Amino acid sequence: MHKIFRWSCRGVLAVVMILLFSFLVQLHYRPYYVSDQSGTYPADVLAQARYLSKVIHSGGAQRMQEIFPEGFLFMHALHALSWATIAESGRHDIFVHQDYVEGEAIRAITWSLRAMESPEGKRPFTKDMSPSYGIFYRGWTNYVRAKKIHLWSEPEDIINFQKSSDEIARALRESEGPFLPSYPHAAWPADMVVALASLARYDHHFGTQRYQNLLTDWVTSVRGQPDPATGLIPHAVSAPGNQLLEGARGCSQSLIHCFLPEIDGPFAEEQFQLYRSQFFTTRLGLPGIREYPVGHSGSGDVDSGPVIWEIGGAASIVGQRAMLLHGETEVYVGLRNAIEAFGLPLRLGKTKRYLAGVLPVADAFIAWSNATEQSAQEQLPRFNWGKSLQFFLLIILFLLGWTFVKL
């Protein structure tokens, strides 16, 4: 009996030591790159994107829809955007049928865009709105369409892009406020930012100023009605009326700062500095993004994911991408590696997943954020956070090892 107890204790100690060692190793994660005739790509992000493709083709988007109100659309949108970001570092001259990464990416993007445009993609949304199906659906679908056209376009994509962009613009011109509803009587400003980023991409791609005045007027309007507590774009407003319902939150702010630079660079930088000062923080020396601004607290919900010690799960994952887009490379590396350490990444064959793949929509957000770091030539700083925590964990690991030997 004593021997069974001793070996049971050893087994538990071994598991704890493996987890601690893995945590410490992942804190110092550094990506590596692979190449083919279409370009050079981050290997782990490629593995994540391939895992998402596998999940989606086995009904993963439908399963996420059963858990989240926009699970199906988010899965396909983030799957497409992850592949699009990967492919943007390619040569852009590889045909879709060729067996290179860029061709693989274009096929994946096309698959997800068609799913978003399908009746199943539209089903959770209300058609009788302006624009039809609401600004969440129209914004994300149009943005994915813009990214696909940038890489490889088909006539129907260009027609749909022009039509959808004009419908979004017309709805905004006819609106009494800057934030169009995503559902009847419900508006989230972050959804509007995604939609307007797609209009900015239209002008950039076609070399026009078709929507420039509209975007300028929108920024002026938004400047005039910020969340008074933070000076930031609010999390939720009424529809119609655009009256403040909920002030700025980390999950929506992190998302906003991934798209706002495409609309207006100076305004985006002003907003980003307010976001950084009120939402970025550290816990035990590791970086994180608060779900609620300094001086406020709250619980998690379907938008934020888990909120632990005031740190938002979604806010930190998406905030990682926002930080790199705004040049905060040290913070980006800190967030990226903290997510690697806590996310328990698992490589199986050509795929990579987090937390054993139990929540694919989280894998989708992580893949999209990680894909931002797409250039093999880009020199990012080494991880330089949580030194005291690492030293403490090394001592714990040593003591556990000593106990293991003595048992």
Tab-separated table of C-alpha atoms in Angstrom:
chain	number	residue	atom	x	y	z
A	1	MET	CA	0.000	0.000	0.000
A	2	HIS	CA	2.852	2.344	0.879
A	3	LYS	CA	4.486	1.634	-2.493
A	4	ILE	CA	1.258	2.443	-4.369
A	5	PHE	CA	0.942	5.736	-2.487
A	6	ARG	CA	4.579	6.625	-3.193
A	7	TRP	CA	4.264	5.944	-6.927
A	8	SER	CA	0.963	7.835	-7.069
A	9	CYS	CA	2.673	10.852	-5.522
A	10	ARG	CA	5.523	10.508	-7.975
A	11	GLY	CA	3.049	10.418	-10.848
A	12	VAL	CA	1.355	13.612	-9.679
A	13	LEU	CA	4.710	15.317	-9.154
A	14	ALA	CA	5.866	14.259	-12.617
A	15	VAL	CA	2.770	15.764	-14.260
A	16	VAL	CA	3.159	19.030	-12.332
A	17	MET	CA	6.863	19.243	-13.210
A	18	ILE	CA	6.171	18.615	-16.895
A	19	LEU	CA	3.523	21.366	-16.924
A	20	LEU	CA	5.816	23.809	-15.122
A	21	PHE	CA	8.727	23.025	-17.410
A	22	SER	CA	6.511	23.396	-20.485
A	23	PHE	CA	5.200	26.723	-19.167
A	24	LEU	CA	8.730	28.072	-18.707
A	25	VAL	CA	9.848	26.849	-22.130
A	26	GLN	CA	6.813	28.355	-23.893
A	27	LEU	CA	7.467	31.729	-22.251
A	28	HIS	CA	10.567	31.878	-24.444
A	29	TYR	CA	8.854	30.660	-27.612
A	30	ARG	CA	10.264	31.928	-30.905
A	31	PRO	CA	8.590	31.187	-34.252
A	32	TYR	CA	10.391	29.588	-37.139
A	33	TYR	CA	9.675	29.816	-40.855
A	34	VAL	CA	9.251	27.489	-43.817
A	35	SER	CA	9.508	28.259	-47.532
A	36	ASP	CA	8.187	26.968	-50.828
A	37	GLN	CA	8.083	28.411	-54.337
A	38	SER	CA	5.316	30.826	-53.357
A	39	GLY	CA	7.098	32.459	-50.409
A	40	THR	CA	8.246	32.212	-46.778
A	41	TYR	CA	5.728	31.569	-44.009
A	42	PRO	CA	5.618	31.219	-40.197
A	43	ALA	CA	5.459	27.454	-39.637
A	44	ASP	CA	3.355	27.482	-36.468
A	45	VAL	CA	0.783	29.887	-37.908
A	46	LEU	CA	0.561	27.686	-40.979
A	47	ALA	CA	-0.074	24.705	-38.692
A	48	GLN	CA	-2.766	26.671	-36.848
A	49	ALA	CA	-4.481	27.660	-40.095
A	50	ARG	CA	-4.416	24.056	-41.282
A	51	TYR	CA	-5.986	22.960	-38.019
A	52	LEU	CA	-8.765	25.522	-38.513
A	53	SER	CA	-9.360	24.214	-42.040
A	54	LYS	CA	-9.610	20.679	-40.681
A	55	VAL	CA	-12.055	21.738	-37.966
A	56	ILE	CA	-14.229	23.751	-40.344
A	57	HIS	CA	-14.440	20.938	-42.882
A	58	SER	CA	-15.616	18.614	-40.093
A	59	GLY	CA	-18.466	20.905	-38.959
A	60	GLY	CA	-16.586	22.989	-36.390
A	61	ALA	CA	-18.230	26.262	-37.450
A	62	GLN	CA	-21.682	24.757	-36.934
A	63	ARG	CA	-20.655	23.518	-33.478
A	64	MET	CA	-19.408	26.972	-32.517
A	65	GLN	CA	-22.729	28.470	-33.659
A	66	GLU	CA	-24.439	26.328	-31.027
A	67	ILE	CA	-22.309	28.023	-28.352
A	68	PHE	CA	-21.900	31.599	-29.627
A	69	PRO	CA	-24.424	33.860	-31.420
A	70	GLU	CA	-21.964	34.530	-34.264
A	71	GLY	CA	-19.882	31.357	-33.943
A	72	PHE	CA	-20.322	30.193	-37.540
A	73	LEU	CA	-19.452	33.549	-39.088
A	74	PHE	CA	-16.537	34.234	-36.753
A	75	MET	CA	-14.999	30.824	-37.443
A	76	HIS	CA	-15.131	31.324	-41.192
A	77	ALA	CA	-14.069	34.983	-41.079
A	78	LEU	CA	-11.045	34.360	-38.865
A	79	HIS	CA	-10.128	31.223	-40.808
A	80	ALA	CA	-10.143	33.250	-44.029
A	81	LEU	CA	-8.295	36.228	-42.533
A	82	SER	CA	-5.607	34.005	-41.011
A	83	TRP	CA	-4.937	32.402	-44.392
A	84	ALA	CA	-5.082	35.802	-46.109
A	85	THR	CA	-2.469	37.275	-43.779
A	86	ILE	CA	-0.221	34.259	-44.343
A	87	ALA	CA	-0.579	34.539	-48.120
A	88	GLU	CA	0.132	38.279	-48.188
A	89	SER	CA	3.826	37.537	-47.738
A	90	GLY	CA	3.813	35.308	-50.842
A	91	ARG	CA	4.651	36.104	-54.451
A	92	HIS	CA	1.033	36.684	-55.545
A	93	ASP	CA	1.626	34.910	-58.856
A	94	ILE	CA	0.843	31.300	-57.952
A	95	PHE	CA	-2.332	29.966	-59.545
A	96	VAL	CA	-5.016	28.636	-57.213
A	97	HIS	CA	-4.678	25.030	-58.421
A	98	GLN	CA	-0.969	24.797	-57.652
A	99	ASP	CA	0.148	22.871	-54.600
A	100	TYR	CA	1.901	25.711	-52.782
A	101	VAL	CA	0.974	27.546	-49.593
A	102	GLU	CA	-0.454	30.530	-51.466
A	103	GLY	CA	-2.714	28.285	-53.517
A	104	GLU	CA	-3.773	26.455	-50.346
A	105	ALA	CA	-4.574	29.820	-48.773
A	106	ILE	CA	-6.702	31.036	-51.671
A	107	ARG	CA	-8.738	27.829	-51.663
A	108	ALA	CA	-9.302	28.145	-47.899
A	109	ILE	CA	-10.322	31.814	-48.160
A	110	THR	CA	-12.720	31.062	-51.017
A	111	TRP	CA	-14.297	28.185	-49.089
A	112	SER	CA	-14.963	30.356	-46.039
A	113	LEU	CA	-16.186	33.368	-48.014
A	114	ARG	CA	-18.716	31.202	-49.854
A	115	ALA	CA	-19.862	29.772	-46.512
A	116	MET	CA	-20.327	33.290	-45.119
A	117	GLU	CA	-22.348	34.295	-48.188
A	118	SER	CA	-24.521	31.164	-48.019
A	119	PRO	CA	-28.015	30.936	-46.481
A	120	GLU	CA	-26.445	29.179	-43.486
A	121	GLY	CA	-24.078	32.102	-42.980
A	122	LYS	CA	-26.960	34.594	-43.072
A	123	ARG	CA	-29.378	32.548	-40.952
A	124	PRO	CA	-28.598	34.083	-37.516
A	125	PHE	CA	-29.109	37.610	-38.847
A	126	THR	CA	-32.168	39.675	-39.775
A	127	LYS	CA	-32.592	40.475	-43.462
A	128	ASP	CA	-34.981	43.401	-42.982
A	129	MET	CA	-32.351	45.867	-41.770
A	130	SER	CA	-30.232	48.657	-43.226
A	131	PRO	CA	-27.939	47.320	-44.507
A	132	SER	CA	-29.588	43.935	-44.878
A	133	TYR	CA	-28.535	41.332	-42.291
A	134	GLY	CA	-26.977	44.015	-40.087
A	135	ILE	CA	-23.560	45.626	-39.944
A	136	PHE	CA	-21.838	42.717	-38.163
A	137	TYR	CA	-22.645	40.327	-40.987
A	138	ARG	CA	-22.078	42.859	-43.762
A	139	GLY	CA	-18.872	44.231	-42.280
A	140	TRP	CA	-17.054	40.959	-41.677
A	141	THR	CA	-18.196	39.447	-44.968
A	142	ASN	CA	-17.140	42.523	-46.924
A	143	TYR	CA	-13.771	42.683	-45.187
A	144	VAL	CA	-13.020	39.036	-45.990
A	145	ARG	CA	-14.096	39.722	-49.567
A	146	ALA	CA	-11.667	42.658	-49.721
A	147	LYS	CA	-8.785	40.499	-48.521
A	148	LYS	CA	-9.586	37.788	-51.056
A	149	ILE	CA	-9.751	40.279	-53.931
A	150	HIS	CA	-6.357	41.632	-52.915
A	151	LEU	CA	-4.876	38.156	-53.385
A	152	TRP	CA	-6.922	36.650	-56.201
A	153	SER	CA	-10.264	37.886	-57.496
A	154	GLU	CA	-13.152	36.390	-59.378
A	155	PRO	CA	-15.735	38.535	-61.213
A	156	GLU	CA	-18.498	37.699	-58.734
A	157	ASP	CA	-16.315	38.846	-55.836
A	158	ILE	CA	-15.699	42.246	-57.421
A	159	ILE	CA	-19.400	42.693	-58.205
A	160	ASN	CA	-20.405	41.702	-54.664
A	161	PHE	CA	-17.682	43.905	-53.168
A	162	GLN	CA	-18.857	46.989	-55.050
A	163	LYS	CA	-22.516	46.302	-54.300
A	164	SER	CA	-22.004	45.559	-50.609
A	165	SER	CA	-19.690	48.534	-50.091
A	166	ASP	CA	-22.242	50.891	-51.629
A	167	GLU	CA	-25.025	49.428	-49.467
A	168	ILE	CA	-22.962	49.930	-46.301
A	169	ALA	CA	-22.168	53.509	-47.347
A	170	ARG	CA	-25.792	54.273	-48.206
A	171	ALA	CA	-27.018	52.903	-44.868
A	172	LEU	CA	-24.506	55.064	-42.995
A	173	ARG	CA	-25.465	58.205	-44.929
A	174	GLU	CA	-29.123	57.596	-44.069
A	175	SER	CA	-28.411	56.828	-40.411
A	176	GLU	CA	-28.964	59.281	-37.587
A	177	GLY	CA	-25.715	58.221	-35.905
A	178	PRO	CA	-22.278	56.778	-36.712
A	179	PHE	CA	-23.002	53.237	-35.496
A	180	LEU	CA	-25.308	51.015	-37.535
A	181	PRO	CA	-27.086	48.105	-35.790
A	182	SER	CA	-25.900	44.510	-35.962
A	183	TYR	CA	-29.309	43.228	-34.892
A	184	PRO	CA	-32.657	45.012	-34.547
A	185	HIS	CA	-32.281	47.436	-31.613
A	186	ALA	CA	-28.661	46.412	-30.880
A	187	ALA	CA	-25.455	48.134	-32.024
A	188	TRP	CA	-21.817	47.432	-31.200
A	189	PRO	CA	-19.438	50.099	-32.561
A	190	ALA	CA	-16.612	47.594	-33.140
A	191	ASP	CA	-18.731	45.989	-35.867
A	192	MET	CA	-18.996	49.370	-37.580
A	193	VAL	CA	-15.218	49.780	-37.544
A	194	VAL	CA	-14.766	46.452	-39.348
A	195	ALA	CA	-17.308	47.480	-41.990
A	196	LEU	CA	-15.700	50.858	-42.628
A	197	ALA	CA	-12.263	49.263	-42.838
A	198	SER	CA	-13.655	47.269	-45.761
A	199	LEU	CA	-14.634	50.543	-47.487
A	200	ALA	CA	-11.151	51.920	-46.900
A	201	ARG	CA	-9.776	48.755	-48.499
A	202	TYR	CA	-12.051	49.312	-51.485
A	203	ASP	CA	-10.522	52.740	-52.097
A	204	HIS	CA	-7.013	51.414	-51.564
A	205	HIS	CA	-7.452	48.438	-53.879
A	206	PHE	CA	-9.093	50.313	-56.745
A	207	GLY	CA	-7.132	53.552	-56.280
A	208	THR	CA	-10.254	55.670	-55.729
A	209	GLN	CA	-11.595	58.100	-53.132
A	210	ARG	CA	-15.129	56.793	-53.448
A	211	TYR	CA	-15.681	56.594	-49.674
A	212	GLN	CA	-13.064	59.050	-48.385
A	213	ASN	CA	-15.509	61.842	-47.494
A	214	LEU	CA	-17.812	59.360	-45.790
A	215	LEU	CA	-14.956	57.992	-43.676
A	216	THR	CA	-13.778	61.496	-42.769
A	217	ASP	CA	-17.295	62.516	-41.708
A	218	TRP	CA	-17.626	59.312	-39.678
A	219	VAL	CA	-14.422	60.017	-37.747
A	220	THR	CA	-15.624	63.561	-37.020
A	221	SER	CA	-18.927	62.198	-35.730
A	222	VAL	CA	-17.253	59.558	-33.543
A	223	ARG	CA	-14.876	62.132	-32.065
A	224	GLY	CA	-17.945	64.027	-30.891
A	225	GLN	CA	-19.510	61.217	-28.884
A	226	PRO	CA	-16.880	59.108	-27.108
A	227	ASP	CA	-17.365	57.108	-23.944
A	228	PRO	CA	-17.045	59.976	-21.415
A	229	ALA	CA	-15.235	57.799	-18.856
A	230	THR	CA	-12.362	56.810	-21.148
A	231	GLY	CA	-12.479	59.009	-24.259
A	232	LEU	CA	-12.678	55.823	-26.343
A	233	ILE	CA	-15.213	54.403	-28.772
A	234	PRO	CA	-17.884	52.773	-26.576
A	235	HIS	CA	-18.654	49.068	-26.372
A	236	ALA	CA	-22.418	49.262	-26.966
A	237	VAL	CA	-24.929	51.935	-27.983
A	238	SER	CA	-28.665	52.006	-28.540
A	239	ALA	CA	-30.209	51.401	-31.934
A	240	PRO	CA	-31.688	53.635	-33.103
A	241	GLY	CA	-30.323	56.729	-31.378
A	242	ASN	CA	-26.731	55.692	-30.654
A	243	GLN	CA	-27.085	56.554	-26.970
A	244	LEU	CA	-24.350	55.129	-24.746
A	245	LEU	CA	-25.283	51.773	-23.213
A	246	GLU	CA	-21.882	50.483	-22.127
A	247	GLY	CA	-18.505	52.180	-22.034
A	248	ALA	CA	-15.266	50.943	-23.555
A	249	ARG	CA	-14.282	47.329	-22.848
A	250	GLY	CA	-11.123	45.402	-23.596
A	251	CYS	CA	-12.613	42.821	-25.955
A	252	SER	CA	-14.115	45.383	-28.332
A	253	GLN	CA	-11.249	47.869	-27.957
A	254	SER	CA	-8.658	45.264	-28.943
A	255	LEU	CA	-10.721	44.455	-32.030
A	256	ILE	CA	-11.247	48.108	-32.916
A	257	HIS	CA	-7.505	48.764	-32.878
A	258	CYS	CA	-6.925	45.994	-35.407
A	259	PHE	CA	-9.046	47.860	-37.987
A	260	LEU	CA	-9.169	51.560	-37.098
A	261	PRO	CA	-5.706	52.351	-38.591
A	262	GLU	CA	-7.088	51.472	-42.033
A	263	ILE	CA	-9.776	54.140	-41.665
A	264	ASP	CA	-7.842	57.072	-40.186
A	265	GLY	CA	-4.244	56.729	-38.989
A	266	PRO	CA	-3.989	59.807	-36.715
A	267	PHE	CA	-7.359	59.132	-35.056
A	268	ALA	CA	-6.398	55.477	-34.602
A	269	GLU	CA	-3.154	56.469	-32.873
A	270	GLU	CA	-4.970	58.871	-30.537
A	271	GLN	CA	-7.440	56.160	-29.587
A	272	PHE	CA	-4.709	53.535	-29.244
A	273	GLN	CA	-2.765	55.607	-26.707
A	274	LEU	CA	-5.912	55.967	-24.590
A	275	TYR	CA	-6.534	52.227	-24.898
A	276	ARG	CA	-2.973	51.337	-23.923
A	277	SER	CA	-2.959	53.604	-20.878
A	278	GLN	CA	-6.285	52.319	-19.544
A	279	PHE	CA	-6.336	48.641	-20.526
A	280	PHE	CA	-2.756	47.366	-20.704
A	281	THR	CA	-1.429	45.953	-17.442
A	282	THR	CA	0.727	43.201	-15.965
A	283	ARG	CA	0.082	40.357	-13.551
A	284	LEU	CA	3.054	38.651	-11.875
A	285	GLY	CA	5.221	40.450	-14.393
A	286	LEU	CA	3.376	39.057	-17.431
A	287	PRO	CA	1.455	41.389	-19.777
A	288	GLY	CA	-2.300	41.286	-20.265
A	289	ILE	CA	-5.236	43.381	-21.449
A	290	ARG	CA	-7.892	44.287	-18.915
A	291	GLU	CA	-11.514	43.633	-19.828
A	292	TYR	CA	-12.595	46.790	-17.996
A	293	PRO	CA	-10.625	50.055	-17.779
A	294	VAL	CA	-8.539	51.046	-14.785
A	295	GLY	CA	-10.808	51.781	-11.837
A	296	HIS	CA	-13.606	49.518	-13.074
A	297	SER	CA	-14.286	45.813	-12.742
A	298	GLY	CA	-16.816	43.296	-13.966
A	299	SER	CA	-17.394	39.695	-14.909
A	300	GLY	CA	-16.897	37.867	-18.181
A	301	ASP	CA	-19.598	37.248	-20.764
A	302	VAL	CA	-20.014	35.825	-24.255
A	303	ASP	CA	-18.097	38.775	-25.744
A	304	SER	CA	-15.119	38.752	-23.399
A	305	GLY	CA	-14.580	35.079	-22.722
A	306	PRO	CA	-13.068	34.315	-19.309
A	307	VAL	CA	-11.990	37.261	-17.172
A	308	ILE	CA	-9.377	36.199	-14.599
A	309	TRP	CA	-7.773	38.672	-12.205
A	310	GLU	CA	-9.324	41.430	-14.358
A	311	ILE	CA	-7.507	40.156	-17.483
A	312	GLY	CA	-9.780	39.421	-20.442
A	313	GLY	CA	-9.167	36.325	-22.533
A	314	ALA	CA	-10.448	37.725	-25.829
A	315	ALA	CA	-9.037	41.181	-25.040
A	316	SER	CA	-5.524	39.777	-24.594
A	317	ILE	CA	-5.577	37.431	-27.598
A	318	VAL	CA	-6.827	40.091	-30.010
A	319	GLY	CA	-4.855	42.787	-28.198
A	320	GLN	CA	-1.708	40.923	-29.183
A	321	ARG	CA	-2.471	41.685	-32.832
A	322	ALA	CA	-3.385	45.299	-32.070
A	323	MET	CA	-0.103	45.861	-30.253
A	324	LEU	CA	2.023	44.711	-33.181
A	325	LEU	CA	-0.004	46.735	-35.689
A	326	HIS	CA	0.724	49.825	-33.586
A	327	GLY	CA	4.439	49.103	-33.281
A	328	GLU	CA	4.419	47.828	-29.689
A	329	THR	CA	6.700	44.899	-30.484
A	330	GLU	CA	7.855	44.181	-26.926
A	331	VAL	CA	4.284	44.032	-25.648
A	332	TYR	CA	3.305	41.909	-28.649
A	333	VAL	CA	5.993	39.332	-27.866
A	334	GLY	CA	4.996	39.340	-24.202
A	335	LEU	CA	1.333	38.694	-24.974
A	336	ARG	CA	2.141	36.129	-27.659
A	337	ASN	CA	4.399	34.113	-25.389
A	338	ALA	CA	2.095	34.357	-22.377
A	339	ILE	CA	-0.692	32.930	-24.546
A	340	GLU	CA	1.682	30.179	-25.703
A	341	ALA	CA	2.497	29.339	-22.076
A	342	PHE	CA	-1.072	29.319	-20.750
A	343	GLY	CA	-2.637	27.899	-23.926
A	344	LEU	CA	-0.919	24.478	-23.740
A	345	PRO	CA	-0.199	24.292	-27.494
A	346	LEU	CA	-0.187	20.863	-29.091
A	347	ARG	CA	1.420	20.001	-32.436
A	348	LEU	CA	-0.056	16.952	-34.176
A	349	GLY	CA	1.275	16.278	-37.657
A	350	LYS	CA	0.874	19.431	-39.726
A	351	THR	CA	-1.580	21.053	-37.299
A	352	LYS	CA	-1.350	23.053	-34.081
A	353	ARG	CA	-4.105	23.675	-31.549
A	354	TYR	CA	-4.506	25.170	-28.080
A	355	LEU	CA	-6.175	23.731	-24.966
A	356	ALA	CA	-6.506	20.408	-26.791
A	357	GLY	CA	-8.736	22.090	-29.381
A	358	VAL	CA	-11.796	22.106	-27.104
A	359	LEU	CA	-12.807	25.621	-28.260
A	360	PRO	CA	-11.931	26.112	-31.946
A	361	VAL	CA	-13.112	29.725	-31.998
A	362	ALA	CA	-10.293	30.513	-29.543
A	363	ASP	CA	-7.860	28.780	-31.916
A	364	ALA	CA	-9.249	30.971	-34.699
A	365	PHE	CA	-8.581	34.204	-32.801
A	366	ILE	CA	-5.086	33.050	-31.799
A	367	ALA	CA	-4.238	32.080	-35.383
A	368	TRP	CA	-5.429	35.444	-36.695
A	369	SER	CA	-3.396	37.320	-34.079
A	370	ASN	CA	-0.272	35.223	-34.616
A	371	ALA	CA	-0.521	35.587	-38.395
A	372	THR	CA	0.302	39.284	-38.046
A	373	GLU	CA	3.937	38.295	-37.589
A	374	GLN	CA	4.389	37.054	-41.129
A	375	SER	CA	7.826	38.218	-42.223
A	376	ALA	CA	10.896	36.031	-41.684
A	377	GLN	CA	13.016	39.163	-41.916
A	378	GLU	CA	11.150	41.003	-39.171
A	379	GLN	CA	13.335	41.194	-36.065
A	380	LEU	CA	11.248	41.116	-32.904
A	381	PRO	CA	12.699	41.459	-29.399
A	382	ARG	CA	13.143	38.450	-27.159
A	383	PHE	CA	10.693	37.749	-24.366
A	384	ASN	CA	11.652	39.954	-21.412
A	385	TRP	CA	8.750	39.693	-18.977
A	386	GLY	CA	8.097	38.032	-15.627
A	387	LYS	CA	11.695	37.390	-14.563
A	388	SER	CA	10.780	37.142	-10.873
A	389	LEU	CA	7.968	34.722	-11.695
A	390	GLN	CA	10.303	32.580	-13.769
A	391	PHE	CA	12.901	32.494	-10.983
A	392	PHE	CA	10.233	31.503	-8.459
A	393	LEU	CA	8.924	28.732	-10.731
A	394	LEU	CA	12.453	27.412	-11.250
A	395	ILE	CA	12.840	27.118	-7.476
A	396	ILE	CA	9.490	25.311	-7.262
A	397	LEU	CA	10.573	23.010	-10.078
A	398	PHE	CA	13.837	22.234	-8.276
A	399	LEU	CA	12.009	21.482	-5.009
A	400	LEU	CA	9.506	19.240	-6.775
A	401	GLY	CA	12.355	17.397	-8.480
A	402	TRP	CA	14.157	16.941	-5.170
A	403	THR	CA	10.942	15.611	-3.588
A	404	PHE	CA	10.419	13.257	-6.540
A	405	VAL	CA	13.899	11.764	-6.079
A	406	LYS	CA	13.483	11.392	-2.328
A	407	LEU	CA	10.120	9.606	-2.520
